[in-house]
XYZ file of C-alpha atoms in Angstrom:
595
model
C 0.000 0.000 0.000
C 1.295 3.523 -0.552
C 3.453 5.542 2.045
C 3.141 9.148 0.272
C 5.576 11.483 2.038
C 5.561 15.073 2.433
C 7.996 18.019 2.059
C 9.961 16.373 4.895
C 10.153 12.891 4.192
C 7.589 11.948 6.894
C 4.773 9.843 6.636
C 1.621 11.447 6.002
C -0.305 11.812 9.146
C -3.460 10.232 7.795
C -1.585 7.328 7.760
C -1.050 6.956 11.426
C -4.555 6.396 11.799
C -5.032 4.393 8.575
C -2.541 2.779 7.849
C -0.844 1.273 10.573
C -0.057 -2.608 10.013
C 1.846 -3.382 13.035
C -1.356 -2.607 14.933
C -4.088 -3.917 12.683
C -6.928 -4.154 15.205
C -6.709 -0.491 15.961
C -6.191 0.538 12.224
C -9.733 -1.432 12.095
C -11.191 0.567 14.155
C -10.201 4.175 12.494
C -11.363 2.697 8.997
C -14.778 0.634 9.781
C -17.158 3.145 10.016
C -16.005 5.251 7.235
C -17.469 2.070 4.611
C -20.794 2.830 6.367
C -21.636 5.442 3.844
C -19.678 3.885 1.092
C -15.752 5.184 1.389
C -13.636 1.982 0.751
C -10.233 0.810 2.851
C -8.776 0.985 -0.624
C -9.448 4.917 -0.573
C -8.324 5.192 2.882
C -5.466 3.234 2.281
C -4.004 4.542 -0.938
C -2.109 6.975 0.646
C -3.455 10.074 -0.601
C -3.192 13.138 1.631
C -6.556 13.906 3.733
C -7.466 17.149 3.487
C -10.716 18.637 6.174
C -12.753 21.336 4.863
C -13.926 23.752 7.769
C -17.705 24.111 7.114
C -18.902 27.170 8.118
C -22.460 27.666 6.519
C -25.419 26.509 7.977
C -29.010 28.170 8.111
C -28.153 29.731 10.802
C -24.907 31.115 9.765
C -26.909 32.819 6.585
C -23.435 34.947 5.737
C -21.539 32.028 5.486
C -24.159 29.810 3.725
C -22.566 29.891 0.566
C -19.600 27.554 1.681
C -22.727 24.388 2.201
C -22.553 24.487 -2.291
C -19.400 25.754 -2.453
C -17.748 23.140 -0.062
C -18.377 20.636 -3.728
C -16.236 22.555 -5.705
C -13.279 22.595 -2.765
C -13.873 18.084 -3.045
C -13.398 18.516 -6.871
C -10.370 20.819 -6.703
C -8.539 18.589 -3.885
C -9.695 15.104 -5.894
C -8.069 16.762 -8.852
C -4.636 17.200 -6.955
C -4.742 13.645 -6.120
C -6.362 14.363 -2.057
C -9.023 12.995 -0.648
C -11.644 15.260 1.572
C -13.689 14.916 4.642
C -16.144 18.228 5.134
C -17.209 18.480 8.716
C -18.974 21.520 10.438
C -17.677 24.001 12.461
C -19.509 25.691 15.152
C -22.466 28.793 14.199
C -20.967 31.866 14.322
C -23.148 34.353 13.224
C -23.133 37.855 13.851
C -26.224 39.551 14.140
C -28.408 36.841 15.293
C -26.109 35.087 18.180
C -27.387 36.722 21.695
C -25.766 37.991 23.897
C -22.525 38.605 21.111
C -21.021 36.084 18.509
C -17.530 37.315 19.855
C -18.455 34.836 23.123
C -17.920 31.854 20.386
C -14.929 33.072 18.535
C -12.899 31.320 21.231
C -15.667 28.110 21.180
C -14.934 27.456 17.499
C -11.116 27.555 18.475
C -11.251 24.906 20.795
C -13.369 22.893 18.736
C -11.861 23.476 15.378
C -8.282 22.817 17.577
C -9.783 19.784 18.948
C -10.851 18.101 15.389
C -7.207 18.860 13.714
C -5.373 17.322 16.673
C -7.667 14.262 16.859
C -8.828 13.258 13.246
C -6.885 11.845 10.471
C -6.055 15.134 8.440
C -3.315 16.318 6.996
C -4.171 19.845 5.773
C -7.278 21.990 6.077
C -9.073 24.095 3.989
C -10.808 27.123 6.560
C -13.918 27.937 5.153
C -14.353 31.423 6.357
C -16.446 34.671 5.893
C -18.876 36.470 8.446
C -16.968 38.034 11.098
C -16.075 35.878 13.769
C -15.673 32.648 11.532
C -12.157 34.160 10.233
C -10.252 34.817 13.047
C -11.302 31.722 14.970
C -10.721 29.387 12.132
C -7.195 31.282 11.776
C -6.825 31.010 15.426
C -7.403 27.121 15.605
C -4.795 26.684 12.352
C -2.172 28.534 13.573
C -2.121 26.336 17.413
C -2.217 23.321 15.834
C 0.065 23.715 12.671
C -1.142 21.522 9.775
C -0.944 22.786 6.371
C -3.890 24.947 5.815
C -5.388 27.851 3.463
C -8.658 30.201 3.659
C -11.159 30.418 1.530
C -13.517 33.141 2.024
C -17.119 32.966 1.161
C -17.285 36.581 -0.338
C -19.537 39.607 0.066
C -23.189 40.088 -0.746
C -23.461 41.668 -4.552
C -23.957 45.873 -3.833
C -27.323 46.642 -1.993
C -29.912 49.877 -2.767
C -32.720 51.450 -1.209
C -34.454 53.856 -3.085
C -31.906 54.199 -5.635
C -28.606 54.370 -3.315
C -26.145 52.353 -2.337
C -27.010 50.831 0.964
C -24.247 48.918 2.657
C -24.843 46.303 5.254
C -24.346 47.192 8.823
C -23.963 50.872 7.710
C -27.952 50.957 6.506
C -28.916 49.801 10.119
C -27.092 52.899 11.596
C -28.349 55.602 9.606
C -31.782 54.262 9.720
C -31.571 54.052 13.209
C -30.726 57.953 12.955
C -33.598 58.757 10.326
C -36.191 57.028 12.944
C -34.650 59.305 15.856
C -35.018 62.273 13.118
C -38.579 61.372 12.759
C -38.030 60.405 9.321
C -39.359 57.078 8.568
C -41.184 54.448 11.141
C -40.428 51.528 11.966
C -41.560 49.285 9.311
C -39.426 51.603 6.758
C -36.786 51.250 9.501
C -36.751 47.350 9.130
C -37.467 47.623 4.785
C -34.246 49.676 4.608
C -32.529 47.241 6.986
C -33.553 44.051 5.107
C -33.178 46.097 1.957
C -29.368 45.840 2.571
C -28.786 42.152 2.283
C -29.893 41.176 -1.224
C -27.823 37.825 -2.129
C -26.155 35.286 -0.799
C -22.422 36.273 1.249
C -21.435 38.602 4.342
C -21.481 42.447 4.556
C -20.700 44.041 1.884
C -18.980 47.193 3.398
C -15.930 47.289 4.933
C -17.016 45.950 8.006
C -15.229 43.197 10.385
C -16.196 40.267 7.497
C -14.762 42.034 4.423
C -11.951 43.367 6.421
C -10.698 40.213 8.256
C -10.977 38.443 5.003
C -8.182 40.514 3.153
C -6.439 40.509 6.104
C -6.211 37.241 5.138
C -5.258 37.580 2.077
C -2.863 40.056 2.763
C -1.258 37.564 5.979
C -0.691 35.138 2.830
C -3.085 32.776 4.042
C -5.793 32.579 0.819
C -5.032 32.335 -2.895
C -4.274 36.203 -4.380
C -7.630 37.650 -5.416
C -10.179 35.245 -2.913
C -11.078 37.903 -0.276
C -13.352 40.165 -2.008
C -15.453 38.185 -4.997
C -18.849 38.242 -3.997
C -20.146 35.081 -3.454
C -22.791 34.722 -5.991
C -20.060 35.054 -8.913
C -18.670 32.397 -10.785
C -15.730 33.285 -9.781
C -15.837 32.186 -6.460
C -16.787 28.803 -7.106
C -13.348 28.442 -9.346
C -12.002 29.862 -6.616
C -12.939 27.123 -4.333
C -11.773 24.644 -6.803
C -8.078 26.032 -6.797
C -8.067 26.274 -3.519
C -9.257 22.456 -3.026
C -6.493 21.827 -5.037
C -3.801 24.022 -3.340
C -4.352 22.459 0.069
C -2.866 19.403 -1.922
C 0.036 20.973 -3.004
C 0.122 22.639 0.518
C 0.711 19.370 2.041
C 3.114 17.898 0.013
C 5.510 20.778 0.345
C 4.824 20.919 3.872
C 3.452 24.113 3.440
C 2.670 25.301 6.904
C 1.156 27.993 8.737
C 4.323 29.290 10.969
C 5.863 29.765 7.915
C 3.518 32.408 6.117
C 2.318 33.525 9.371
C 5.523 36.005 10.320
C 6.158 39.254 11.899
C 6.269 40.380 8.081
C 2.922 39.329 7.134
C 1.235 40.649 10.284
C 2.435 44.069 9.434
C 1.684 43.946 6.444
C -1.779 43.239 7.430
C -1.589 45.909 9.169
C -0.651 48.137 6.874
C -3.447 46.837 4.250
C -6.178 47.559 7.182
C -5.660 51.001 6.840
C -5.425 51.007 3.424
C -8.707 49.513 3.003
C -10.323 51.560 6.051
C -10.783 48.165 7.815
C -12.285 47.533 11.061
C -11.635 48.238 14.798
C -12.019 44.293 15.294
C -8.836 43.740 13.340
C -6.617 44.235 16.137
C -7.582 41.696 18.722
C -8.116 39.425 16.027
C -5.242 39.936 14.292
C -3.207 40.122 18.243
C -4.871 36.457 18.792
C -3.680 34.867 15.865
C -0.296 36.246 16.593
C -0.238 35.644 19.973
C -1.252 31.580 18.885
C 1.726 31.143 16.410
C 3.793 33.135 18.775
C 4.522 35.406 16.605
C 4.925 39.347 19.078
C 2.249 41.755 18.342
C 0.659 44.838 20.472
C -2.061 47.076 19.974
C 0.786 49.662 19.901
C 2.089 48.081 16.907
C -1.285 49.043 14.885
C -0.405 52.753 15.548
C 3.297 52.546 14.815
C 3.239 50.428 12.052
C -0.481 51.502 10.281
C -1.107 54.846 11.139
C 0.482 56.896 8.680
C -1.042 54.714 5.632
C -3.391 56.702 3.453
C -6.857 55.595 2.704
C -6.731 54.301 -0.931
C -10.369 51.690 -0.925
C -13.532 54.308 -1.203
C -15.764 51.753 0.464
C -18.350 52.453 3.188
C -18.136 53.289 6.036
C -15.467 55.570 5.262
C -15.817 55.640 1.291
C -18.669 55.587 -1.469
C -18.826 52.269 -2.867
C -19.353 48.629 -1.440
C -17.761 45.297 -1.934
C -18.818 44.546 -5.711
C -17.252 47.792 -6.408
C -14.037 47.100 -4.414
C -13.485 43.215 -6.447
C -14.487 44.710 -9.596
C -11.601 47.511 -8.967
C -9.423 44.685 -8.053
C -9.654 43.889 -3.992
C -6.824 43.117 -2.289
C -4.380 42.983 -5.009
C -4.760 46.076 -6.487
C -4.637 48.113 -3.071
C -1.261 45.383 -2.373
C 0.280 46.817 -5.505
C -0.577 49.982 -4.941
C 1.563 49.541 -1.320
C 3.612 47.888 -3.009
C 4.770 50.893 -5.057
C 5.310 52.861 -2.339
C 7.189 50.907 -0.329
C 4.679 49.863 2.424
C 5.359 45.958 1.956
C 7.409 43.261 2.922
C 7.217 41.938 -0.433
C 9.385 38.561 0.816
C 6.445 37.390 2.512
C 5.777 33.942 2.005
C 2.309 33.146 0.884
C 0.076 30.095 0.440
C 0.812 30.300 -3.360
C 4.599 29.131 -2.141
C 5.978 32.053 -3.615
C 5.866 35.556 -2.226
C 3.797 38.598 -1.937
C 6.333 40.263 -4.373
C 6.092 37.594 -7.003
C 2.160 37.234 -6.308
C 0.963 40.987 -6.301
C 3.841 42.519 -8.765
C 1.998 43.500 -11.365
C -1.534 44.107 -9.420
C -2.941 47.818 -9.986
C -6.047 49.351 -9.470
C -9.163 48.695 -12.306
C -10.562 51.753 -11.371
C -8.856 54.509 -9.498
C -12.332 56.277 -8.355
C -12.854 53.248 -5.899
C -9.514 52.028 -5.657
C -6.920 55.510 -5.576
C -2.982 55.547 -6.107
C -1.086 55.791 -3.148
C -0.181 59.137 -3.957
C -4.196 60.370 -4.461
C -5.996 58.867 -1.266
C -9.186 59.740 0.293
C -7.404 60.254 3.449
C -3.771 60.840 4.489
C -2.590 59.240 7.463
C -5.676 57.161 7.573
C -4.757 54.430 10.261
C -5.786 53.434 13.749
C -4.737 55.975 17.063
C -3.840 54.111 20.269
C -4.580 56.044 23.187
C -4.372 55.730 26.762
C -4.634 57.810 29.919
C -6.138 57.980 33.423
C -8.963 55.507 32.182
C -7.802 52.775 30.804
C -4.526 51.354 29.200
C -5.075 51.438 26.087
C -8.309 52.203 23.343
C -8.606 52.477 19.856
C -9.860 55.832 17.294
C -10.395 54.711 13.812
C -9.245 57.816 12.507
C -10.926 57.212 8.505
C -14.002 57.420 9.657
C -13.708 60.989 10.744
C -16.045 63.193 9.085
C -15.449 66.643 8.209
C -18.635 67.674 10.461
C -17.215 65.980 13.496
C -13.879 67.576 13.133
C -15.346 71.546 12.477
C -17.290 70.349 15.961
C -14.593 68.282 17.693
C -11.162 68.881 16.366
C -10.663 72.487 15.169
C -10.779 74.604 18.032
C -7.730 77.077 16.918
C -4.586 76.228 19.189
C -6.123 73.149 20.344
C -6.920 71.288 17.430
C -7.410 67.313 17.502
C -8.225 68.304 21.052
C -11.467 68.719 23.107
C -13.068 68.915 26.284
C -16.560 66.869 26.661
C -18.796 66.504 29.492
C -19.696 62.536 29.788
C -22.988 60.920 30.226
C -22.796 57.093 31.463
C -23.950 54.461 30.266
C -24.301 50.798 32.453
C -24.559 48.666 29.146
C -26.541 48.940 26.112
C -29.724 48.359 28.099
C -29.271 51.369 30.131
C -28.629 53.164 27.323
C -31.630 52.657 25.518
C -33.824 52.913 28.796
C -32.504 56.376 29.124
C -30.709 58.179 26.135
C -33.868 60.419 25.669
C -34.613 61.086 28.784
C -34.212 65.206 29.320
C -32.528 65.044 32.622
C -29.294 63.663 31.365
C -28.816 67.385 29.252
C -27.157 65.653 26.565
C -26.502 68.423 24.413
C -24.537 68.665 21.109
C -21.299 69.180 23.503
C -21.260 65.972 24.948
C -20.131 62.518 24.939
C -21.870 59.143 25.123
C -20.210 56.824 27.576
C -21.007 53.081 28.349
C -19.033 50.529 29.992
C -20.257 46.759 30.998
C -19.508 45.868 27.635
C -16.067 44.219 27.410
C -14.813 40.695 27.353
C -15.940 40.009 30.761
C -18.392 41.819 31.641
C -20.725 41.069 28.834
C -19.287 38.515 28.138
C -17.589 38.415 24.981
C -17.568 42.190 24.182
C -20.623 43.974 22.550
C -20.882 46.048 19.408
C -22.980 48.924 21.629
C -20.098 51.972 21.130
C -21.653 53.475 18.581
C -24.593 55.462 20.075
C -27.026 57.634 18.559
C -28.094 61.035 20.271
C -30.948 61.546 21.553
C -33.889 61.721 19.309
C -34.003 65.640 20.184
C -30.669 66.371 18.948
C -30.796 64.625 15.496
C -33.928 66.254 14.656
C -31.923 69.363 15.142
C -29.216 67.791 12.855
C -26.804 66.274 15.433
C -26.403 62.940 13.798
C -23.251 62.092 15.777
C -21.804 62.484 19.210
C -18.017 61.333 20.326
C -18.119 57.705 21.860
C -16.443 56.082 24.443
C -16.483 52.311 25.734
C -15.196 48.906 26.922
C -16.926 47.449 24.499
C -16.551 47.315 20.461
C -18.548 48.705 17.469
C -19.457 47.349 14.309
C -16.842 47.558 11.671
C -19.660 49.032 9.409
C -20.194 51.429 11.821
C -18.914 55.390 10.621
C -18.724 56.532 14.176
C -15.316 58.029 14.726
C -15.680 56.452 18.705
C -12.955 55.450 21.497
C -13.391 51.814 21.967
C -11.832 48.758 22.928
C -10.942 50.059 26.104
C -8.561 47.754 28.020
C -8.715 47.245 30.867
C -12.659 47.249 30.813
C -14.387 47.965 33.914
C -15.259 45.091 35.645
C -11.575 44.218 35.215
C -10.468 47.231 36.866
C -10.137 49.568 34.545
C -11.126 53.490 35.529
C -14.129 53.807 32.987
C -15.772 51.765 36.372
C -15.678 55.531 38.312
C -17.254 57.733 35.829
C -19.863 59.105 36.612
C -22.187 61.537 34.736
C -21.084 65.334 34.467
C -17.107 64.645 34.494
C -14.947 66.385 32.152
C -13.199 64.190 29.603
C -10.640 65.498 27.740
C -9.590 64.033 24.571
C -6.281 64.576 23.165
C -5.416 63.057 19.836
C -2.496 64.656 19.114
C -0.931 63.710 22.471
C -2.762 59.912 22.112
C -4.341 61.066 25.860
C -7.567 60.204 26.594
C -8.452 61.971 30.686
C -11.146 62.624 32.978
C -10.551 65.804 34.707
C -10.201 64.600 38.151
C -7.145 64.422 40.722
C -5.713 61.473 41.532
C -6.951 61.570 45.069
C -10.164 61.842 43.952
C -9.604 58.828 41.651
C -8.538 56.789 44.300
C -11.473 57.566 46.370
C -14.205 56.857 44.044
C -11.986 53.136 43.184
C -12.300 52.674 47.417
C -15.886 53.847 47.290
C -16.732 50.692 44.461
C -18.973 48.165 45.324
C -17.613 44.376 44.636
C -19.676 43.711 40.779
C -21.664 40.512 41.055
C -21.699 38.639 37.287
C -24.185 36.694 36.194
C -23.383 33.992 34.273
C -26.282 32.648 31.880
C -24.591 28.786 30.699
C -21.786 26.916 31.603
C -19.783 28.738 28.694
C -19.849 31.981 30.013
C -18.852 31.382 33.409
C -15.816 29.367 32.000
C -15.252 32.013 29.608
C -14.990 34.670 31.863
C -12.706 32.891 33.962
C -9.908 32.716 31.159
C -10.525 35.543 28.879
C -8.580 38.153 28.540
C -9.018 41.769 27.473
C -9.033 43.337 24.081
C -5.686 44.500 23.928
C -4.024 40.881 23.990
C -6.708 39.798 21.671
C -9.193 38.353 24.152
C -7.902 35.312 23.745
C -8.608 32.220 26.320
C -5.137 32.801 28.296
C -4.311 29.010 29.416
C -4.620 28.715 24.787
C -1.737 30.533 23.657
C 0.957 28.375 25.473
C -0.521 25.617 22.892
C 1.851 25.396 19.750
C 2.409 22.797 17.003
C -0.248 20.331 17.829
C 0.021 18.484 14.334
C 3.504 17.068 15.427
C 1.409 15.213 18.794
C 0.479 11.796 17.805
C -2.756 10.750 19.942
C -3.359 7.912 22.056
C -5.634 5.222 20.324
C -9.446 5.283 21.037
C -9.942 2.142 21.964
């Protein structure tokens, strides 16, 4: 029977399992139930490299249900290279729908997905990823356990209208949220825009957490060049499926594997592709927690140092015009790759799942059309990247700075001798419940001066960390044409959200961090140009108002949440599970037998 060997002149791992004839009655066992449904011992036997495809799409992951036809196409490619594939599911992730926050199961789908490479015969993967969550954990889980393995994404929804407009996903649920404060529309025309922004098949089709995470991917040089960004009705990403079923092959002959693409280099040049693309503020603790699980350094800091001064070259909403069918048609992630790539911005040595470089991949890759995709030299927006701040209220927070609007800097940021600079009084919010219990209520004086603040809504508090930055005035002050407020938070915000907020905060506040003592009416100031972030108080009286807190009783609602919360860690380090990340190389563990 055949012994195929890979780049290293090992045995495939497959074989262990099936193909062990000094232990035949345990060999028996791994193939027996596998003729059940009609695969033969000859099939298992033959030596041909077992590849898993990591189904994501179900009915209830709608964004990702794409990948349940698509997941064919991935069999035919890795038949064609000679593989042999087992699909198996991976566990619902989705988005909007998953109470009280998908994020909770990011770090559920690790463990499982970490538990099925270590413990099945496979010897590559294929990560079938797409709505927000699904990428990063699938990433997350590959780079742990170390087998050969490549992404393919399931693409964004074709471009999405109401009334004539483009209509992005995510972004149509804000503003409609604003026109129903403004008196504008009810709510039934609140929920016809909504629905109005999801007309086919794939995830958001904005620049929001899904389409961002997934060029990060491509850009780490963990998909074939191009995958990230076709929409997922096209023909185009059913071929793509097919190549990359037949990559994975390839993949695991040359013992392709993840610690070899996944390198200080291509992390910052993630980075630096993020803020070309005006990606989201969920990048970094994704991008942190992959790093952190192929042990590869990476800070928060890091997305200010190395991404900040990158101009805005995609024109995609939330910070641009156009949406995703726009952005593949100009030529995704290649075209805003060679446009970096001109300037300088990218390691270009990179290795990539291709086995050849990001140079030798992307070299010739230019923008299709410059209105959606701009030159380096003609952004939308210099210096377009993420601000890390920090101050007397946490460690560290994020400011997406491309989704600063012209109106909120003539409000916020232009104050002559103190520009990028201002002084808000805060109104607190205890969670997104309290928040919508009691943003209208006249007593607060929220006034077009001030800023919305809620905490309760980090890792561990919520648990999982909650999309809830991004608040809306009161209905009062958008009728008079305040559409936006400055935001501040322990939890996150939509990456389809425009709101130019302070988020991420780490440490949260039921983890100690300050945002737990502020209390309506204190000062804030906000310094950008400094990267300071302060409430106007001494430190004595800081101290007193941290002795004055009352011990916070959590709740938890399932056995996952209370053993969640007991590991998790805080956005800054990527929220991973902190007992994970000491995990490396799994593939190279052989497992006990089952029986």
């Amino acid at each position: 029977m055949s012994k195929e060997m890979n780049g290293n002149g090992k045995r495939l791992r497959s074989e262990i399992w099936f193909n062990d004839m000094t232990e035949p009655g345990e060999t028996a066992v791994y193939l027996e139930r596998y003729n059940n449904y009609g695969i033969t011992r000859k099939e298992l036997q033959s030596g041909r490299p077992i590849i898993g495809i990591a189904q994501t799409g179900s009915d209830l992951t709608p964004c990702n249900r794409i990948h349940v036809s698509l997941a064919s196409r991935v069999k035919d490619g890795i038949r064609e290279a000679g593989g042999f594939p087992f699909e198996f599911p991976v566990h619902p992730l989705q988005e909007s729908c998953r109470r009280p926050t998908a994020a909770l199961d990011r770090n559920l789908a690790y463990l499982g997905l970490v538990e099925i490479l270590c413990g099945y015969p496979l010897d590559g993967v294929v990560l079938m990823t797409g709505c927000d969550k699904t990428t990063p954990a699938l990433l997350m889980a590959a780079a742990t356990v170390n087998l050969p393995a490549i992404v393919l994404s399931g693409g964004p929804m074709i471009d999405s209208y109401f009334k004539g407009k483009l209509a992005g996903s995510g972004m149509a649920l804000w503003e409609a949220r604003r026109m129903l404060a403004a008196g504008e529309i009810d709510g039934e025309e609140l929920i016809d825009m909504v629905c109005a922004s999801a007309p086919s098949a794939g995830h958001c089709n904005t620049m929001g957490t899904a389409l961002s995470m997934n060029s990060l991917a491509e850009a780490l040089g963990m998909s074939l060049p191009g995958c990230a960004a076709i929409p997922a009705p096209y023909g185009e990403r059913a071929k793509m499926a097919f190549e990359t079923g037949k990559r994975i092959v390839e993949m695991v002959r040359e013992d392709l594997t993840p610690d070899k693409i996944l390198t200080r280099k291509a992390f910052e040049n993630a980075i630096v592709v993020n803020s070309a693309i005006g990606g989201s503020t969920n990048c970094p603790p994704h991008l942190i927690a992959i790093a952190r699980h192929i042990g590869v350094p990476l800070t928060v800091q890091d997305w200010e140092t190395v991404g900040h001064d990158i101009p805005l070259l995609a024109n995609i909403q939330p910070a641009g015009q156009y949406l995703g069918e726009g952005f593949h048609r100009a030529g995704g992630v290649p075209a805003i790759i060679g446009e970096l790539m001109q300037a300088g911005k990218i390691h270009t040595d990179a290795l990539t799942v291709t086995g050849k470089t990001v140079g030798e991949n992307y070299c010739n890759a230019r923008s299709l059309d410059t209105n959606i995709i701009r030159p380096y030299c003609q952004p939308l927006k210099e210096k377009a990247g993420f601000l890390v701040v920090t101050g007397n209220l946490f460690d560290s927070a994020l400011v997406k700075t491309s989704v600063i609007s012209e109106d909120f800097r003539r409000r916020f940021l232009s104050t002559p001798g103190s520009e990028d600079c201002f002084i808000s009084r805060v109104v607190v919010f205890n969670g997104p419940e309290d928040y919508r219990r009691r943003i209208n209520d006249p007593s607060l004086e929220i006034d077009e001066t001030s800023m919305l603040v809620i905490r309760g809504a980090g890792a561990v508090a919520y648990p999982g960390s909650a999309e809830v930055v991004n608040m809306t005035p009161p209905d009062y002050l958008v009728k008079k044409g305040t559409r936006m407020l400055p935001c501040m938070g322990d939890g996150r915000q939509s990456g389809t959200s425009d709101s130019p907020s302070i988020l991420n905060a780490s440490p949260e506040a039921a983890a100690g961090g300050n945002l737990a003592i502020l209390r309506t009416g204190d000062r804030v100031k906000v310094d950008l140009r400094n990267r300071r972030v302060d409430v106007l108080l001494s430190d004595e009286e800081i101290a007193e108002r941290r002795r004055q807190l009352a011990q916070q009783e959590i709740q938890h609602d399932s056995p996952w949440q209370e053993l969640y919360r007991a590991h998790v860690g805080q956005l800054e380090s990527g929220a991973c599970l902190e007992f994970a990340v000491k995990y490396r190389n799994l593939k190279s563990i052989v497992p006990r037998h089952s029986h």
